[in-house]
Amino acid sequence: MNSLKKYSLHGVVLLMIALTALSSCKKDNYYLDSGLANPYFDGNVVDYLNAKPFYFDSVAAIVKLAGMEDIFTSDTVTFFAPTDYSILNLIKSTNSALYSGGFDTIRTLQDVPPEIWRKYLSVYLFHGANQLKDYPQIDYSLLINFPGQMYYSWDNQPMNIGVVYNSDNGVKYVGYRQLSISYIPDAAAPTANWTTSFVASCNILTKNGVVHVLSANHATFGFAPGKFAQDVQAVFANSGK
């Protein structure tokens, strides 16, 4: 779909319930609704997004609008997939900022320039095909011992990625494992002011890479809604909108 999806409240509630129902990754397999699922998808990353329009039709549209479709279909990639729910929240917050500043609001996804979509979409995309087992442990209460690792996304935004080893019956680090990703605002201060999101479904193996689906706790697309709004305002100001 090439225009911004109009969600009903009922639809948003259903989406949040469905995302919450997705289980975390245990060991190195892909789990869904607490049952082991086939991790292999017969298609590329864009095919996967298109196959699940309830979650990703606006995400797939942004891939195309950003001019990144060839990358998502041909390069070997790891994609931490946000959902349409996060895009809905981003547009709402951006439109609020635009309205307050006296600018036109975003009516369709095409109203946002391709270079801005690319800037924020690319923070979720990484070179190579990495599964849960390929990432180090992170403990957000003990980062000095288990810090995860800083990675640079497709367009060189620093991000921290790590696996949380949960507790089981009060025993640390023996429970299920959950992949997480954090936005680092400033590479010069790599442990400060992170925005962290967790993965609901991991290790979805496509023909050209791996998809890890973010959970509903990732509420706003791009990790930095204030910066996104500023970027859009700057473009609108220059264009006279």
PDB file of C-alpha atoms in Angstrom:
ATOM      1  CA  MET A   1       0.000   0.000   0.000  1.00  0.00           C
ATOM      2  CA  ASN A   2       1.506   3.349  -1.025  1.00  0.00           C
ATOM      3  CA  SER A   3      -0.541   5.592   1.206  1.00  0.00           C
ATOM      4  CA  LEU A   4      -0.648   5.882   4.952  1.00  0.00           C
ATOM      5  CA  LYS A   5      -2.866   3.210   6.399  1.00  0.00           C
ATOM      6  CA  LYS A   6      -5.944   4.484   8.233  1.00  0.00           C
ATOM      7  CA  TYR A   7      -6.172   2.355  11.390  1.00  0.00           C
ATOM      8  CA  SER A   8      -9.265   2.002  13.465  1.00  0.00           C
ATOM      9  CA  LEU A   9      -8.825   1.820  17.230  1.00  0.00           C
ATOM     10  CA  HIS A  10      -9.963  -1.786  17.024  1.00  0.00           C
ATOM     11  CA  GLY A  11      -7.257  -2.573  14.490  1.00  0.00           C
ATOM     12  CA  VAL A  12      -4.529  -1.019  16.615  1.00  0.00           C
ATOM     13  CA  VAL A  13      -5.677  -2.958  19.683  1.00  0.00           C
ATOM     14  CA  LEU A  14      -5.664  -6.208  17.716  1.00  0.00           C
ATOM     15  CA  LEU A  15      -2.182  -5.465  16.436  1.00  0.00           C
ATOM     16  CA  MET A  16      -0.867  -4.793  19.941  1.00  0.00           C
ATOM     17  CA  ILE A  17      -2.422  -7.999  21.240  1.00  0.00           C
ATOM     18  CA  ALA A  18      -0.957  -9.994  18.370  1.00  0.00           C
ATOM     19  CA  LEU A  19       2.510  -8.537  18.864  1.00  0.00           C
ATOM     20  CA  THR A  20       2.388  -9.230  22.592  1.00  0.00           C
ATOM     21  CA  ALA A  21       1.471 -12.847  21.825  1.00  0.00           C
ATOM     22  CA  LEU A  22       4.655 -13.356  19.843  1.00  0.00           C
ATOM     23  CA  SER A  23       7.123 -15.251  21.990  1.00  0.00           C
ATOM     24  CA  SER A  24      10.776 -14.421  22.469  1.00  0.00           C
ATOM     25  CA  CYS A  25      13.663 -16.375  20.981  1.00  0.00           C
ATOM     26  CA  LYS A  26      14.806 -19.279  23.068  1.00  0.00           C
ATOM     27  CA  LYS A  27      18.224 -20.732  22.372  1.00  0.00           C
ATOM     28  CA  ASP A  28      18.884 -20.200  18.661  1.00  0.00           C
ATOM     29  CA  ASN A  29      15.518 -21.015  17.086  1.00  0.00           C
ATOM     30  CA  TYR A  30      12.523 -19.055  15.854  1.00  0.00           C
ATOM     31  CA  TYR A  31       9.513 -19.312  18.142  1.00  0.00           C
ATOM     32  CA  LEU A  32       5.964 -18.116  17.589  1.00  0.00           C
ATOM     33  CA  ASP A  33       3.119 -18.458  20.112  1.00  0.00           C
ATOM     34  CA  SER A  34       5.346 -20.709  22.226  1.00  0.00           C
ATOM     35  CA  GLY A  35       5.574 -23.315  19.477  1.00  0.00           C
ATOM     36  CA  LEU A  36       8.604 -24.038  17.307  1.00  0.00           C
ATOM     37  CA  ALA A  37       7.946 -22.697  13.809  1.00  0.00           C
ATOM     38  CA  ASN A  38       9.676 -23.235  10.511  1.00  0.00           C
ATOM     39  CA  PRO A  39      12.334 -20.480  10.416  1.00  0.00           C
ATOM     40  CA  TYR A  40      12.743 -20.570   6.635  1.00  0.00           C
ATOM     41  CA  PHE A  41      10.852 -18.204   4.372  1.00  0.00           C
ATOM     42  CA  ASP A  42      10.889 -18.931   0.652  1.00  0.00           C
ATOM     43  CA  GLY A  43      11.586 -15.425  -0.590  1.00  0.00           C
ATOM     44  CA  ASN A  44      13.678 -12.332   0.043  1.00  0.00           C
ATOM     45  CA  VAL A  45      13.201  -9.791   2.829  1.00  0.00           C
ATOM     46  CA  VAL A  46      10.746  -7.665   0.820  1.00  0.00           C
ATOM     47  CA  ASP A  47       8.763 -10.794  -0.050  1.00  0.00           C
ATOM     48  CA  TYR A  48       8.521 -11.548   3.657  1.00  0.00           C
ATOM     49  CA  LEU A  49       7.204  -8.064   4.419  1.00  0.00           C
ATOM     50  CA  ASN A  50       4.682  -8.301   1.593  1.00  0.00           C
ATOM     51  CA  ALA A  51       3.563 -11.712   2.821  1.00  0.00           C
ATOM     52  CA  LYS A  52       2.455 -10.206   6.152  1.00  0.00           C
ATOM     53  CA  PRO A  53       0.613  -6.980   5.247  1.00  0.00           C
ATOM     54  CA  PHE A  54      -1.178  -6.736   8.599  1.00  0.00           C
ATOM     55  CA  TYR A  55       2.168  -5.991  10.229  1.00  0.00           C
ATOM     56  CA  PHE A  56       4.337  -4.631   7.441  1.00  0.00           C
ATOM     57  CA  ASP A  57       2.504  -3.128   4.469  1.00  0.00           C
ATOM     58  CA  SER A  58       3.549   0.441   5.363  1.00  0.00           C
ATOM     59  CA  VAL A  59       7.071  -0.780   6.156  1.00  0.00           C
ATOM     60  CA  ALA A  60       7.264  -2.378   2.711  1.00  0.00           C
ATOM     61  CA  ALA A  61       6.018   0.851   1.153  1.00  0.00           C
ATOM     62  CA  ILE A  62       8.741   2.822   2.940  1.00  0.00           C
ATOM     63  CA  VAL A  63      11.410   0.411   1.674  1.00  0.00           C
ATOM     64  CA  LYS A  64      10.288   1.306  -1.843  1.00  0.00           C
ATOM     65  CA  LEU A  65       9.900   5.033  -1.167  1.00  0.00           C
ATOM     66  CA  ALA A  66      13.390   5.148   0.335  1.00  0.00           C
ATOM     67  CA  GLY A  67      14.852   3.679  -2.848  1.00  0.00           C
ATOM     68  CA  MET A  68      16.187   0.671  -0.941  1.00  0.00           C
ATOM     69  CA  GLU A  69      14.209  -2.114  -2.597  1.00  0.00           C
ATOM     70  CA  ASP A  70      17.249  -3.503  -4.437  1.00  0.00           C
ATOM     71  CA  ILE A  71      19.174  -3.694  -1.152  1.00  0.00           C
ATOM     72  CA  PHE A  72      16.340  -5.489   0.615  1.00  0.00           C
ATOM     73  CA  THR A  73      15.944  -7.986  -2.226  1.00  0.00           C
ATOM     74  CA  SER A  74      19.519  -8.640  -3.368  1.00  0.00           C
ATOM     75  CA  ASP A  75      22.092  -7.804  -0.679  1.00  0.00           C
ATOM     76  CA  THR A  76      22.824 -10.081   2.266  1.00  0.00           C
ATOM     77  CA  VAL A  77      21.224  -8.264   5.190  1.00  0.00           C
ATOM     78  CA  THR A  78      19.953  -8.465   8.735  1.00  0.00           C
ATOM     79  CA  PHE A  79      16.748  -6.479   9.271  1.00  0.00           C
ATOM     80  CA  PHE A  80      15.263  -5.652  12.663  1.00  0.00           C
ATOM     81  CA  ALA A  81      11.754  -5.173  11.323  1.00  0.00           C
ATOM     82  CA  PRO A  82       9.554  -2.521  12.927  1.00  0.00           C
ATOM     83  CA  THR A  83       5.814  -2.800  12.448  1.00  0.00           C
ATOM     84  CA  ASP A  84       3.216  -0.507  10.912  1.00  0.00           C
ATOM     85  CA  TYR A  85       2.107   0.335  14.460  1.00  0.00           C
ATOM     86  CA  SER A  86       5.399   2.190  15.005  1.00  0.00           C
ATOM     87  CA  ILE A  87       4.925   4.129  11.763  1.00  0.00           C
ATOM     88  CA  LEU A  88       1.425   5.166  12.797  1.00  0.00           C
ATOM     89  CA  ASN A  89       2.806   6.581  16.047  1.00  0.00           C
ATOM     90  CA  LEU A  90       5.623   8.376  14.228  1.00  0.00           C
ATOM     91  CA  ILE A  91       3.212  10.087  11.823  1.00  0.00           C
ATOM     92  CA  LYS A  92       0.954  11.129  14.696  1.00  0.00           C
ATOM     93  CA  SER A  93       3.801  12.690  16.688  1.00  0.00           C
ATOM     94  CA  THR A  94       5.298  14.328  13.597  1.00  0.00           C
ATOM     95  CA  ASN A  95       1.983  15.799  12.528  1.00  0.00           C
ATOM     96  CA  SER A  96       1.502  17.221  16.000  1.00  0.00           C
ATOM     97  CA  ALA A  97       4.887  18.961  15.739  1.00  0.00           C
ATOM     98  CA  LEU A  98       4.173  20.158  12.196  1.00  0.00           C
ATOM     99  CA  TYR A  99       0.780  21.550  13.155  1.00  0.00           C
ATOM    100  CA  SER A 100       2.256  23.366  16.149  1.00  0.00           C
ATOM    101  CA  GLY A 101       4.883  24.900  13.863  1.00  0.00           C
ATOM    102  CA  GLY A 102       2.328  26.067  11.303  1.00  0.00           C
ATOM    103  CA  PHE A 103       3.307  23.524   8.640  1.00  0.00           C
ATOM    104  CA  ASP A 104       1.187  21.234   6.503  1.00  0.00           C
ATOM    105  CA  THR A 105       0.783  17.789   8.017  1.00  0.00           C
ATOM    106  CA  ILE A 106       1.728  14.446   6.468  1.00  0.00           C
ATOM    107  CA  ARG A 107      -1.233  12.934   4.627  1.00  0.00           C
ATOM    108  CA  THR A 108       0.472  10.081   2.798  1.00  0.00           C
ATOM    109  CA  LEU A 109       3.825   8.346   3.145  1.00  0.00           C
ATOM    110  CA  GLN A 110       4.890   9.979  -0.129  1.00  0.00           C
ATOM    111  CA  ASP A 111       4.800  13.395   1.570  1.00  0.00           C
ATOM    112  CA  VAL A 112       8.032  12.503   3.370  1.00  0.00           C
ATOM    113  CA  PRO A 113      11.114  12.889   1.134  1.00  0.00           C
ATOM    114  CA  PRO A 114      12.891   9.640   0.185  1.00  0.00           C
ATOM    115  CA  GLU A 115      16.152  10.689   1.828  1.00  0.00           C
ATOM    116  CA  ILE A 116      14.421  11.065   5.189  1.00  0.00           C
ATOM    117  CA  TRP A 117      12.757   7.658   4.919  1.00  0.00           C
ATOM    118  CA  ARG A 118      16.146   6.150   4.060  1.00  0.00           C
ATOM    119  CA  LYS A 119      17.862   7.836   7.011  1.00  0.00           C
ATOM    120  CA  TYR A 120      15.454   6.332   9.532  1.00  0.00           C
ATOM    121  CA  LEU A 121      14.782   3.006   7.818  1.00  0.00           C
ATOM    122  CA  SER A 122      18.485   2.239   7.517  1.00  0.00           C
ATOM    123  CA  VAL A 123      18.984   2.208  11.303  1.00  0.00           C
ATOM    124  CA  TYR A 124      17.240  -1.173  11.322  1.00  0.00           C
ATOM    125  CA  LEU A 125      19.384  -2.674   8.549  1.00  0.00           C
ATOM    126  CA  PHE A 126      22.828  -4.272   8.829  1.00  0.00           C
ATOM    127  CA  HIS A 127      25.310  -5.911   6.499  1.00  0.00           C
ATOM    128  CA  GLY A 128      25.524  -9.699   6.671  1.00  0.00           C
ATOM    129  CA  ALA A 129      23.097 -12.344   7.906  1.00  0.00           C
ATOM    130  CA  ASN A 130      23.240 -12.533  11.700  1.00  0.00           C
ATOM    131  CA  GLN A 131      21.114 -14.763  13.883  1.00  0.00           C
ATOM    132  CA  LEU A 132      20.601 -14.596  17.641  1.00  0.00           C
ATOM    133  CA  LYS A 133      23.585 -16.896  18.202  1.00  0.00           C
ATOM    134  CA  ASP A 134      25.870 -14.406  16.469  1.00  0.00           C
ATOM    135  CA  TYR A 135      25.318 -11.633  19.024  1.00  0.00           C
ATOM    136  CA  PRO A 136      26.945 -11.264  22.462  1.00  0.00           C
ATOM    137  CA  GLN A 137      25.167 -11.236  25.806  1.00  0.00           C
ATOM    138  CA  ILE A 138      23.869  -8.012  27.303  1.00  0.00           C
ATOM    139  CA  ASP A 139      22.676  -7.334  30.843  1.00  0.00           C
ATOM    140  CA  TYR A 140      21.172  -3.853  31.088  1.00  0.00           C
ATOM    141  CA  SER A 141      21.704  -3.870  34.868  1.00  0.00           C
ATOM    142  CA  LEU A 142      25.342  -4.921  34.527  1.00  0.00           C
ATOM    143  CA  LEU A 143      26.660  -3.403  31.315  1.00  0.00           C
ATOM    144  CA  ILE A 144      30.230  -3.368  32.585  1.00  0.00           C
ATOM    145  CA  ASN A 145      30.266  -7.183  32.422  1.00  0.00           C
ATOM    146  CA  PHE A 146      27.780  -7.877  29.635  1.00  0.00           C
ATOM    147  CA  PRO A 147      27.682  -4.830  27.337  1.00  0.00           C
ATOM    148  CA  GLY A 148      26.406  -6.353  24.107  1.00  0.00           C
ATOM    149  CA  GLN A 149      28.264  -4.807  21.186  1.00  0.00           C
ATOM    150  CA  MET A 150      28.135  -1.637  19.123  1.00  0.00           C
ATOM    151  CA  TYR A 151      27.384  -2.158  15.431  1.00  0.00           C
ATOM    152  CA  TYR A 152      27.028   0.364  12.635  1.00  0.00           C
ATOM    153  CA  SER A 153      23.820   0.143  10.669  1.00  0.00           C
ATOM    154  CA  TRP A 154      23.602   0.335   6.890  1.00  0.00           C
ATOM    155  CA  ASP A 155      24.180   4.095   6.756  1.00  0.00           C
ATOM    156  CA  ASN A 156      26.544   4.136   9.758  1.00  0.00           C
ATOM    157  CA  GLN A 157      24.239   4.907  12.663  1.00  0.00           C
ATOM    158  CA  PRO A 158      25.787   3.398  15.834  1.00  0.00           C
ATOM    159  CA  MET A 159      23.509   0.812  17.460  1.00  0.00           C
ATOM    160  CA  ASN A 160      24.016  -1.624  20.310  1.00  0.00           C
ATOM    161  CA  ILE A 161      22.806  -5.184  19.796  1.00  0.00           C
ATOM    162  CA  GLY A 162      22.843  -7.859  22.459  1.00  0.00           C
ATOM    163  CA  VAL A 163      21.064 -10.937  23.796  1.00  0.00           C
ATOM    164  CA  VAL A 164      19.371 -10.795  27.187  1.00  0.00           C
ATOM    165  CA  TYR A 165      19.773 -14.047  29.108  1.00  0.00           C
ATOM    166  CA  ASN A 166      16.704 -14.104  31.337  1.00  0.00           C
ATOM    167  CA  SER A 167      16.394 -15.736  34.737  1.00  0.00           C
ATOM    168  CA  ASP A 168      14.494 -18.939  35.419  1.00  0.00           C
ATOM    169  CA  ASN A 169      13.216 -19.843  38.898  1.00  0.00           C
ATOM    170  CA  GLY A 170      15.457 -17.190  40.362  1.00  0.00           C
ATOM    171  CA  VAL A 171      18.599 -18.456  38.641  1.00  0.00           C
ATOM    172  CA  LYS A 172      20.294 -15.784  36.531  1.00  0.00           C
ATOM    173  CA  TYR A 173      21.050 -16.285  32.852  1.00  0.00           C
ATOM    174  CA  VAL A 174      19.559 -19.788  32.466  1.00  0.00           C
ATOM    175  CA  GLY A 175      16.171 -18.741  31.071  1.00  0.00           C
ATOM    176  CA  TYR A 176      15.042 -17.863  27.576  1.00  0.00           C
ATOM    177  CA  ARG A 177      17.138 -15.569  25.442  1.00  0.00           C
ATOM    178  CA  GLN A 178      15.790 -12.390  23.898  1.00  0.00           C
ATOM    179  CA  LEU A 179      17.472 -10.252  21.273  1.00  0.00           C
ATOM    180  CA  SER A 180      17.514  -6.495  21.793  1.00  0.00           C
ATOM    181  CA  ILE A 181      18.656  -3.449  19.847  1.00  0.00           C
ATOM    182  CA  SER A 182      19.434   0.043  21.141  1.00  0.00           C
ATOM    183  CA  TYR A 183      19.735   3.364  19.364  1.00  0.00           C
ATOM    184  CA  ILE A 184      22.888   5.281  20.363  1.00  0.00           C
ATOM    185  CA  PRO A 185      22.363   9.020  19.796  1.00  0.00           C
ATOM    186  CA  ASP A 186      26.050   9.933  20.026  1.00  0.00           C
ATOM    187  CA  ALA A 187      28.965   7.654  19.066  1.00  0.00           C
ATOM    188  CA  ALA A 188      31.228   9.804  21.242  1.00  0.00           C
ATOM    189  CA  ALA A 189      29.162   8.712  24.254  1.00  0.00           C
ATOM    190  CA  PRO A 190      28.418   5.102  23.309  1.00  0.00           C
ATOM    191  CA  THR A 191      26.817   4.069  26.608  1.00  0.00           C
ATOM    192  CA  ALA A 192      24.605   7.128  27.138  1.00  0.00           C
ATOM    193  CA  ASN A 193      20.942   7.842  26.427  1.00  0.00           C
ATOM    194  CA  TRP A 194      20.061   4.622  24.638  1.00  0.00           C
ATOM    195  CA  THR A 195      16.595   3.915  23.294  1.00  0.00           C
ATOM    196  CA  THR A 196      16.116   0.151  23.551  1.00  0.00           C
ATOM    197  CA  SER A 197      13.675  -2.173  21.812  1.00  0.00           C
ATOM    198  CA  PHE A 198      13.234  -5.917  22.094  1.00  0.00           C
ATOM    199  CA  VAL A 199      12.666  -8.565  19.463  1.00  0.00           C
ATOM    200  CA  ALA A 200       9.456 -10.587  19.532  1.00  0.00           C
ATOM    201  CA  SER A 201      10.344 -13.104  16.788  1.00  0.00           C
ATOM    202  CA  CYS A 202      13.883 -13.783  15.674  1.00  0.00           C
ATOM    203  CA  ASN A 203      15.846 -15.855  13.156  1.00  0.00           C
ATOM    204  CA  ILE A 204      13.397 -15.660  10.268  1.00  0.00           C
ATOM    205  CA  LEU A 205      15.646 -16.891   7.484  1.00  0.00           C
ATOM    206  CA  THR A 206      14.945 -15.461   4.044  1.00  0.00           C
ATOM    207  CA  LYS A 207      16.788 -16.094   0.793  1.00  0.00           C
ATOM    208  CA  ASN A 208      18.964 -13.008   1.248  1.00  0.00           C
ATOM    209  CA  GLY A 209      19.257 -12.616   4.991  1.00  0.00           C
ATOM    210  CA  VAL A 210      17.664 -12.683   8.417  1.00  0.00           C
ATOM    211  CA  VAL A 211      14.644 -10.831   9.805  1.00  0.00           C
ATOM    212  CA  HIS A 212      14.118 -10.142  13.510  1.00  0.00           C
ATOM    213  CA  VAL A 213      10.650  -8.695  14.223  1.00  0.00           C
ATOM    214  CA  LEU A 214      10.515  -6.022  16.913  1.00  0.00           C
ATOM    215  CA  SER A 215       7.909  -6.248  19.651  1.00  0.00           C
ATOM    216  CA  ALA A 216       5.174  -3.760  20.497  1.00  0.00           C
ATOM    217  CA  ASN A 217       7.501  -2.012  22.939  1.00  0.00           C
ATOM    218  CA  HIS A 218       9.092  -0.428  19.860  1.00  0.00           C
ATOM    219  CA  ALA A 219       6.400   2.183  19.707  1.00  0.00           C
ATOM    220  CA  THR A 220       7.841   4.751  17.292  1.00  0.00           C
ATOM    221  CA  PHE A 221       9.558   4.160  13.958  1.00  0.00           C
ATOM    222  CA  GLY A 222      13.126   5.424  13.640  1.00  0.00           C
ATOM    223  CA  PHE A 223      13.976   5.560  17.377  1.00  0.00           C
ATOM    224  CA  ALA A 224      14.222   9.392  17.266  1.00  0.00           C
ATOM    225  CA  PRO A 225      10.802  10.948  16.578  1.00  0.00           C
ATOM    226  CA  GLY A 226      11.963  14.438  17.552  1.00  0.00           C
ATOM    227  CA  LYS A 227      14.797  14.353  15.013  1.00  0.00           C
ATOM    228  CA  PHE A 228      12.461  12.954  12.360  1.00  0.00           C
ATOM    229  CA  ALA A 229      10.014  15.822  12.910  1.00  0.00           C
ATOM    230  CA  GLN A 230      12.848  18.359  12.709  1.00  0.00           C
ATOM    231  CA  ASP A 231      14.066  16.860   9.436  1.00  0.00           C
ATOM    232  CA  VAL A 232      10.575  16.995   7.924  1.00  0.00           C
ATOM    233  CA  GLN A 233      10.043  20.557   9.168  1.00  0.00           C
ATOM    234  CA  ALA A 234      13.298  21.648   7.567  1.00  0.00           C
ATOM    235  CA  VAL A 235      12.258  20.210   4.201  1.00  0.00           C
ATOM    236  CA  PHE A 236       8.773  21.705   4.421  1.00  0.00           C
ATOM    237  CA  ALA A 237      10.205  25.098   5.381  1.00  0.00           C
ATOM    238  CA  ASN A 238      12.452  25.092   2.318  1.00  0.00           C
ATOM    239  CA  SER A 239       9.601  24.051   0.062  1.00  0.00           C
ATOM    240  CA  GLY A 240       7.155  26.592   1.488  1.00  0.00           C
ATOM    241  CA  LYS A 241       4.663  24.018   2.764  1.00  0.00           C
TER     242      LYS A 241
END
